[in-house]
Tab-separated table of C-alpha atoms and ligand atoms in Angstrom:
chain	number	residue	atom	x	y	z
A	170	MET	CA	99.961	109.646	111.050
A	171	GLY	CA	102.402	107.035	113.148
A	172	LEU	CA	100.404	104.350	114.802
A	173	ILE	CA	100.271	105.333	118.485
A	174	ASP	CA	98.470	108.859	117.038
A	175	ARG	CA	95.975	106.951	114.696
A	176	LEU	CA	94.829	104.978	117.782
A	177	ARG	CA	94.775	107.770	120.051
A	178	LYS	CA	92.337	109.846	117.967
A	179	PHE	CA	90.651	106.697	116.998
A	180	THR	CA	90.386	106.199	120.463
A	181	GLU	CA	89.200	109.892	121.286
A	182	GLY	CA	86.310	109.240	117.946
A	183	LEU	CA	84.788	106.100	119.777
A	184	THR	CA	83.965	108.930	123.162
A	185	LYS	CA	80.687	109.193	122.673
A	186	THR	CA	79.802	104.890	121.780
A	187	ARG	CA	82.267	104.538	124.992
A	188	GLU	CA	79.923	106.560	127.452
A	189	SER	CA	77.352	105.011	125.961
A	190	PHE	CA	77.118	101.578	125.761
A	191	VAL	CA	80.537	100.431	126.994
A	192	GLN	CA	80.485	102.411	130.601
A	193	LYS	CA	77.053	101.247	130.917
A	194	VAL	CA	77.850	97.559	130.555
A	195	VAL	CA	81.016	98.984	133.737
A	196	GLN	CA	77.875	100.150	135.486
A	197	LEU	CA	76.127	97.152	135.552
A	198	VAL	CA	78.571	94.282	135.610
A	199	SER	CA	80.312	95.869	138.953
A	200	THR	CA	76.888	95.601	140.145
A	201	LYS	CA	77.013	91.891	139.790
A	202	THR	CA	78.937	88.619	140.019
A	203	SER	CA	76.608	86.469	138.281
A	204	VAL	CA	74.353	85.818	134.571
A	205	ASP	CA	71.208	85.716	135.754
A	206	ASP	CA	67.883	86.966	133.998
A	207	ASP	CA	67.665	90.877	135.990
A	208	PHE	CA	71.783	90.567	134.482
A	209	LEU	CA	70.536	89.388	131.152
A	210	GLU	CA	67.635	91.963	130.991
A	211	LYS	CA	69.125	94.608	132.114
A	212	LEU	CA	72.152	94.124	129.220
A	213	GLU	CA	69.653	93.665	126.411
A	214	GLU	CA	68.644	97.027	127.244
A	215	ILE	CA	71.997	98.538	126.891
A	216	LEU	CA	72.974	97.046	123.247
A	217	ILE	CA	69.017	97.912	122.411
A	218	SER	CA	69.894	101.621	122.676
A	219	ALA	CA	73.373	101.413	121.945
A	220	ASP	CA	71.880	100.343	118.081
A	221	ILE	CA	73.343	97.742	118.034
A	222	GLY	CA	69.631	95.773	117.130
A	223	THR	CA	67.462	92.950	117.956
A	224	LYS	CA	68.913	90.489	116.395
A	225	THR	CA	72.836	91.193	117.438
A	226	THR	CA	71.784	91.649	120.946
A	227	GLN	CA	69.813	88.349	121.048
A	228	MET	CA	72.883	86.796	119.807
A	229	ILE	CA	74.620	88.235	122.362
A	230	VAL	CA	72.754	87.554	125.428
A	231	ASP	CA	72.202	83.514	124.085
A	232	ARG	CA	75.690	82.849	123.948
A	233	LEU	CA	76.743	84.755	127.366
A	234	LYS	CA	74.064	82.855	129.094
A	235	GLU	CA	75.180	79.807	127.585
A	236	ARG	CA	78.444	80.264	128.944
A	237	ALA	CA	77.119	81.292	132.486
A	238	ARG	CA	75.405	78.086	132.840
A	239	ARG	CA	79.145	76.260	131.359
A	240	GLU	CA	81.597	78.072	132.896
A	241	GLY	CA	80.307	80.093	135.707
A	242	PHE	CA	81.556	83.584	136.375
A	243	ASP	CA	82.156	84.740	139.662
A	244	THR	CA	83.430	88.596	139.664
A	245	SER	CA	82.723	91.761	138.060
A	246	GLU	CA	85.905	91.717	135.867
A	247	LYS	CA	85.521	88.035	134.608
A	248	LEU	CA	82.342	88.655	133.663
A	249	LEU	CA	83.141	92.358	131.744
A	250	HIS	CA	85.932	90.122	130.037
A	251	LEU	CA	83.155	87.558	128.705
A	252	VAL	CA	80.711	90.544	126.650
A	253	GLN	CA	83.735	92.427	126.035
A	254	GLN	CA	84.871	88.968	123.960
A	255	GLU	CA	81.577	87.524	123.500
A	256	VAL	CA	81.842	91.307	121.040
A	257	ALA	CA	85.161	90.575	119.371
A	258	ALA	CA	83.816	87.834	118.437
A	259	LEU	CA	80.854	89.077	116.661
A	260	LEU	CA	83.424	91.064	114.727
A	261	HIS	CA	84.671	88.007	113.518
A	262	VAL	CA	81.584	86.420	111.969
A	263	ASN	CA	82.514	88.539	108.735
A	264	GLY	CA	85.585	88.035	107.839
A	265	THR	CA	86.273	91.991	108.720
A	266	THR	CA	90.182	92.537	107.841
A	267	SER	CA	92.221	92.995	110.234
A	268	GLN	CA	94.275	94.733	108.353
A	269	GLN	CA	96.032	98.855	109.847
A	270	GLU	CA	97.340	99.673	106.584
A	271	LEU	CA	95.706	100.968	102.879
A	272	ALA	CA	96.937	98.769	100.851
A	273	LEU	CA	95.163	98.221	97.443
A	274	PRO	CA	95.588	94.606	95.980
A	275	GLU	CA	98.685	93.710	93.835
A	276	SER	CA	95.646	93.650	90.781
A	277	PRO	CA	94.181	94.820	88.375
A	278	ARG	CA	95.393	98.274	86.923
A	279	PRO	CA	93.451	100.453	87.558
A	280	TYR	CA	91.573	99.448	90.433
A	281	VAL	CA	88.519	100.693	89.842
A	282	MET	CA	86.149	102.147	92.989
A	283	MET	CA	82.247	102.871	92.681
A	284	ILE	CA	81.368	105.001	96.402
A	285	VAL	CA	78.110	104.957	96.692
A	286	GLY	CA	75.469	106.024	99.174
A	287	VAL	CA	72.484	108.691	100.404
A	288	ASN	CA	73.232	111.648	100.370
A	289	GLY	CA	75.488	113.340	103.278
A	290	VAL	CA	76.740	110.482	104.465
A	291	GLY	CA	80.512	111.408	103.116
A	292	LYS	CA	80.776	109.835	99.715
A	293	THR	CA	82.535	113.072	98.858
A	294	THR	CA	84.779	113.262	101.583
A	295	THR	CA	85.657	109.703	101.451
A	296	ILE	CA	86.887	109.552	98.623
A	297	GLY	CA	88.870	113.364	100.202
A	298	LYS	CA	90.438	111.172	102.410
A	299	LEU	CA	90.694	108.193	100.122
A	300	ALA	CA	92.670	109.852	97.449
A	301	TYR	CA	95.034	111.458	100.131
A	302	ASN	CA	96.013	108.883	101.725
A	303	TYR	CA	96.381	105.972	97.803
A	304	ARG	CA	98.935	109.108	97.047
A	305	LEU	CA	100.699	109.093	100.357
A	306	ALA	CA	100.862	104.886	100.235
A	307	GLY	CA	102.209	105.946	96.603
A	308	TYR	CA	99.972	105.257	94.749
A	309	LYS	CA	98.710	107.080	91.439
A	310	VAL	CA	95.300	108.784	91.641
A	311	VAL	CA	92.303	109.695	90.005
A	312	VAL	CA	88.949	110.778	90.606
A	313	GLY	CA	85.710	111.558	88.656
A	314	ALA	CA	82.827	113.466	89.510
A	315	ALA	CA	79.877	111.269	88.319
A	316	ASP	CA	77.558	113.187	90.912
A	317	THR	CA	76.479	115.550	87.905
A	318	PHE	CA	73.278	116.505	89.655
A	319	ARG	CA	73.813	118.577	92.686
A	320	ALA	CA	75.000	121.807	91.821
A	321	ALA	CA	77.986	122.431	94.220
A	322	ALA	CA	79.236	118.415	93.453
A	323	ASN	CA	81.567	119.173	90.957
A	324	GLU	CA	82.942	122.107	93.262
A	325	GLN	CA	83.254	120.029	96.476
A	326	LEU	CA	85.345	117.332	94.694
A	327	GLU	CA	87.808	119.516	93.374
A	328	ILE	CA	88.226	120.854	96.376
A	329	TRP	CA	88.983	117.420	97.725
A	330	ALA	CA	91.335	116.045	94.664
A	331	SER	CA	93.697	119.680	95.219
A	332	ARG	CA	93.993	119.577	99.127
A	333	ALA	CA	94.594	115.447	98.330
A	334	GLY	CA	96.843	116.270	95.327
A	335	VAL	CA	95.657	114.080	93.138
A	336	PRO	CA	93.877	114.803	89.750
A	337	ILE	CA	90.001	114.938	88.550
A	338	VAL	CA	87.607	114.095	85.544
A	339	GLN	CA	84.520	116.222	85.282
A	340	GLN	CA	81.985	117.212	83.386
A	341	ALA	CA	79.215	120.163	83.015
A	342	GLN	CA	76.515	120.073	86.106
A	343	GLY	CA	73.174	117.834	84.213
A	344	ALA	CA	75.954	115.764	82.299
A	345	ASP	CA	75.133	111.642	82.327
A	346	PRO	CA	77.274	110.390	85.703
A	347	GLY	CA	77.777	107.001	82.899
A	348	ALA	CA	79.495	109.309	80.495
A	349	VAL	CA	81.915	111.187	83.344
A	350	ALA	CA	82.062	107.717	84.817
A	351	PHE	CA	83.555	105.896	80.799
A	352	ASP	CA	85.728	109.712	80.680
A	353	ALA	CA	87.203	109.036	83.704
A	354	LEU	CA	88.490	105.622	83.487
A	355	ASP	CA	89.760	106.404	80.265
A	356	SER	CA	91.918	108.514	81.441
A	357	ALA	CA	93.143	106.653	84.021
A	358	ILE	CA	94.060	103.902	81.959
A	359	ALA	CA	95.720	106.719	79.516
A	360	GLN	CA	98.102	108.495	82.079
A	361	LYS	CA	98.408	104.689	84.332
A	362	ALA	CA	96.872	105.251	87.482
A	363	ASP	CA	96.672	102.786	90.263
A	364	VAL	CA	93.806	103.279	91.500
A	365	VAL	CA	90.203	105.115	90.149
A	366	MET	CA	87.494	106.695	92.508
A	367	ILE	CA	84.493	107.062	91.059
A	368	ASP	CA	82.068	109.796	93.379
A	369	THR	CA	77.801	109.952	92.469
A	370	ALA	CA	74.764	110.753	93.338
A	371	GLY	CA	72.523	110.061	96.236
A	372	ARG	CA	69.189	111.696	96.124
A	373	LEU	CA	66.500	109.151	96.528
A	374	HIS	CA	63.844	110.563	95.302
A	375	THR	CA	63.511	112.204	91.825
A	376	LYS	CA	62.106	111.260	88.763
A	377	VAL	CA	64.972	109.463	87.952
A	378	ASN	CA	65.962	106.730	89.489
A	379	LEU	CA	69.148	106.378	91.480
A	380	MET	CA	69.460	102.467	91.686
A	381	GLU	CA	68.978	102.631	87.199
A	382	GLU	CA	72.145	105.388	87.075
A	383	LEU	CA	74.280	103.136	89.528
A	384	LYS	CA	73.557	100.322	88.099
A	385	LYS	CA	74.600	101.655	84.504
A	386	ILE	CA	77.903	103.111	85.706
A	387	ARG	CA	78.354	100.244	86.792
A	388	ARG	CA	77.604	98.882	82.923
A	389	VAL	CA	79.360	101.953	80.820
A	390	LEU	CA	82.512	101.077	83.597
A	391	ASP	CA	82.773	97.287	82.833
A	392	LYS	CA	82.384	97.964	79.281
A	393	ARG	CA	85.288	100.245	79.582
A	394	PHE	CA	87.220	97.969	81.364
A	395	PRO	CA	85.306	94.117	81.662
A	396	GLY	CA	85.440	93.525	85.461
A	397	ALA	CA	85.317	97.210	86.938
A	398	PRO	CA	84.286	98.314	89.033
A	399	HIS	CA	86.365	96.010	91.199
A	400	GLU	CA	85.278	97.716	94.101
A	401	VAL	CA	81.852	99.300	95.255
A	402	LEU	CA	81.952	101.113	98.935
A	403	LEU	CA	78.608	102.092	100.224
A	404	VAL	CA	79.140	104.833	102.818
A	405	LEU	CA	76.941	105.167	105.973
A	406	ASP	CA	76.647	107.779	108.413
A	407	ALA	CA	77.078	105.869	111.845
A	408	SER	CA	74.317	108.403	113.775
A	409	THR	CA	71.582	106.851	111.261
A	410	GLY	CA	71.405	104.144	113.450
A	411	GLN	CA	69.551	100.828	112.692
A	412	ASN	CA	67.799	102.625	109.215
A	413	ALA	CA	71.749	101.791	107.700
A	414	ILE	CA	70.762	98.261	107.658
A	415	GLN	CA	68.187	99.375	105.444
A	416	GLN	CA	70.722	101.301	103.260
A	417	VAL	CA	72.666	98.193	103.010
A	418	LYS	CA	70.211	96.132	101.672
A	419	ARG	CA	69.144	98.532	99.117
A	420	PHE	CA	72.073	99.434	97.541
A	421	SER	CA	73.544	95.464	97.764
A	422	ASP	CA	70.252	94.644	95.683
A	423	ALA	CA	71.630	97.541	92.415
A	424	VAL	CA	74.966	97.569	92.690
A	425	ASP	CA	76.759	94.385	94.027
A	426	VAL	CA	78.085	96.357	97.657
A	427	THR	CA	81.286	94.636	97.975
A	428	GLY	CA	82.613	96.979	101.046
A	429	LEU	CA	81.297	99.652	103.569
A	430	VAL	CA	82.444	102.834	105.110
A	431	LEU	CA	81.352	103.967	108.269
A	432	THR	CA	81.505	108.030	108.853
A	433	LYS	CA	80.592	110.471	111.465
A	434	LEU	CA	82.078	107.253	114.435
A	435	ASP	CA	83.917	110.713	116.137
A	436	GLY	CA	80.077	112.600	116.084
A	437	THR	CA	77.725	109.712	117.816
A	438	ALA	CA	76.936	107.483	120.248
A	439	LYS	CA	75.210	104.587	118.041
A	440	GLY	CA	79.017	103.164	117.322
A	441	GLY	CA	77.565	99.787	117.748
A	442	ILE	CA	76.426	100.042	114.804
A	443	VAL	CA	78.972	98.510	113.511
A	444	LEU	CA	78.489	95.310	115.544
A	445	ALA	CA	75.077	94.603	114.499
A	446	ILE	CA	76.375	95.686	110.463
A	447	SER	CA	79.029	93.108	110.862
A	448	ASN	CA	77.111	90.471	112.072
A	449	GLU	CA	73.738	91.379	110.153
A	450	LEU	CA	75.696	91.789	106.805
A	451	ASN	CA	77.716	89.673	104.812
A	452	ILE	CA	79.800	92.859	103.880
A	453	PRO	CA	83.590	93.639	105.216
A	454	VAL	CA	83.561	97.064	107.297
A	455	LYS	CA	86.758	98.567	105.651
A	456	PHE	CA	86.804	102.209	106.544
A	457	ILE	CA	85.388	104.847	109.260
A	458	GLY	CA	85.498	107.839	109.257
A	459	VAL	CA	86.283	109.844	112.279
A	460	GLY	CA	86.366	113.596	112.140
A	461	GLU	CA	86.241	115.906	108.581
A	462	LYS	CA	89.260	116.980	107.971
A	463	ILE	CA	91.924	114.560	105.283
A	464	ASP	CA	93.160	112.537	107.399
A	465	ASP	CA	90.288	111.499	109.543
A	466	LEU	CA	90.253	107.889	107.683
A	467	GLN	CA	91.074	104.660	109.083
A	468	VAL	CA	91.024	101.237	107.439
A	469	PHE	CA	88.835	99.124	110.071
A	470	ASP	CA	90.170	97.043	112.508
A	471	ARG	CA	88.220	95.099	114.298
A	472	HIS	CA	90.897	94.615	116.958
A	473	ALA	CA	91.358	98.419	117.910
A	474	PHE	CA	87.415	99.170	117.447
A	475	VAL	CA	86.772	96.516	120.447
A	476	GLN	CA	90.006	97.758	122.319
A	477	ALA	CA	89.287	101.628	121.427
A	478	LEU	CA	85.965	100.907	122.272
A	479	PHE	CA	86.982	99.400	126.269
A	480	GLU	CA	89.571	101.675	126.278
A	481	GLY	CA	90.058	102.685	130.610
A	482	VAL	CA	87.353	101.021	131.555
A	483	GLN	CA	87.177	99.770	135.112
A	484	ILE	CA	85.341	98.330	137.067
A	485	LEU	CA	83.613	100.688	139.081
A	486	GLN	CA	84.866	99.769	143.221
A	487	ARG	CA	81.639	98.539	145.262
A	488	SER	CA	81.279	100.602	148.578
B	1622	LIG	P1	77.731	113.202	100.384
B	1622	LIG	O1	77.063	114.001	100.348
B	1622	LIG	O2	77.715	111.667	100.395
B	1622	LIG	O3	79.257	113.536	99.609
B	1622	LIG	O4	78.825	113.620	102.115
B	1622	LIG	P2	79.647	114.996	101.849
B	1622	LIG	O5	81.378	113.984	102.022
B	1622	LIG	O6	79.370	116.345	101.249
B	1622	LIG	O7	80.243	114.983	103.893
B	1622	LIG	C1	78.382	115.599	104.142
B	1622	LIG	C2	78.789	116.231	105.331
B	1622	LIG	O8	79.561	115.218	106.551
B	1622	LIG	C3	80.010	117.447	105.142
B	1622	LIG	O9	79.700	118.456	105.880
B	1622	LIG	C4	81.393	116.407	105.930
B	1622	LIG	O10	82.414	116.978	106.283
B	1622	LIG	C5	80.494	115.636	106.960
B	1622	LIG	N1	81.510	114.451	107.602
B	1622	LIG	C6	81.828	113.332	106.328
B	1622	LIG	N2	82.650	112.119	106.993
B	1622	LIG	C7	82.326	112.932	108.152
B	1622	LIG	C8	83.344	111.928	109.262
B	1622	LIG	O11	84.049	110.812	109.423
B	1622	LIG	N3	82.666	112.800	110.432
B	1622	LIG	C9	82.364	114.245	110.768
B	1622	LIG	N4	81.970	114.456	111.827
B	1622	LIG	N5	81.973	114.360	110.140
B	1622	LIG	C10	81.867	114.078	108.278
B	1623	LIG	P1	73.044	103.464	77.635
B	1623	LIG	O1	72.888	104.941	77.440
B	1623	LIG	O2	71.524	103.222	78.534
B	1623	LIG	O3	72.398	102.727	76.253
B	1623	LIG	O4	74.614	102.336	78.111
B	1623	LIG	P2	75.939	102.480	76.394
B	1623	LIG	O5	76.508	102.059	77.180
B	1623	LIG	O6	75.761	102.885	75.563
B	1623	LIG	O7	76.494	104.305	77.338
B	1623	LIG	C1	76.437	104.935	78.724
B	1623	LIG	C2	76.177	105.804	78.783
B	1623	LIG	O8	78.286	105.739	79.029
B	1623	LIG	C3	77.011	106.610	77.204
B	1623	LIG	O9	75.548	107.910	77.386
B	1623	LIG	C4	78.575	107.556	76.765
B	1623	LIG	O10	77.707	108.572	77.614
B	1623	LIG	C5	78.653	106.557	78.279
B	1623	LIG	N1	80.037	105.447	76.866
B	1623	LIG	C6	79.365	104.478	76.076
B	1623	LIG	N2	80.368	104.061	75.034
B	1623	LIG	C7	81.414	105.258	75.402
B	1623	LIG	C8	82.682	105.707	74.554
B	1623	LIG	O11	82.918	104.651	73.719
B	1623	LIG	N3	82.809	106.946	74.554
B	1623	LIG	C9	82.654	107.829	75.417
B	1623	LIG	N4	82.858	108.960	75.647
B	1623	LIG	N5	80.928	107.485	76.349
B	1623	LIG	C10	81.073	106.356	76.106
B	1624	LIG	MG1	78.928	113.915	97.369
């Protein structure tokens, strides 16, 4: 997909978020030319309702107050620009990349990735999309089906692997997830693959503790190839809003999450969660999902994100 198509898709995906959050901000600034208490209070309400979170909202509001005091704003256009700048600044904070192409680090090989997250967030779908994109980028890919808990998990990853045109390593349902991870890595090494992605289970409330299972998968990977996994991606469903923050904390405690994937941004008005996550947690958002199809995954680019959020918005004419 070309850059223009990608941007269009991205912009479309953020439509609901734009309508719920940015349009409200625009309406507010359209009636205002100064940063007074009433403005700040209403802005705070809008940001909180867009799932930007109290902490991050407070930070935006405080900075606006401070800048208004120093710089003064006399037009709605300048006020809107200021809000946009402050939103962009949040995404800078934790060093989220601004890279647009999908590229693996030069080494090591194979590059070992573990994909974690609760049930239904889109782990398997994300692996399918990533496998497809990495293969298109010229990398040799292997996927491992270490979600051995759910009955249909193997078939689902198999379907994605065949769509993506990459080999899958799997065992029977109920097999030890650590053993599957080990085999997948073993096979990736034997095939001289560039990248191996390990799918994992997501159930939280069963006899076998998920966090212990994930720790074990980590240990097994490291045993086969010291230093692996090189990336642990936590997948989050953007429509869960603030609860996503709790999920990051739980998974990080167990498995050293190195990056986040935010899925279902296309279906939600809660895309503001990206801002809360970028601001409150020190883990970069690496990819976003904007649909269910194989090419609906994008490398997260903070500039494009802010641009897409504010795409086409204009100060309303006052009558
Ligand atoms: P897992 O349990 O974490 O492996 O989640 P799955 O990969 O099975 O996905 C659960 C559901 O979410 C499926 O119906 C996917 O099609 C859907 N899904 C995943 N990513 C996206 C996305 O970016 N946008 C939309 N709209 N749906 C998605
Ligand atoms: P433990 O099960 O917690 O004692 O952890 P281990 O490090 O012993 O291994 C965890 C799992 O990884 C095992 O149950 C095996 O399925 C798998 N595993 C570990 N080492 C090997 C190996 O050398 N070959 C294969 N095929 N699997 C291994
Ligand atoms: Mg799955």
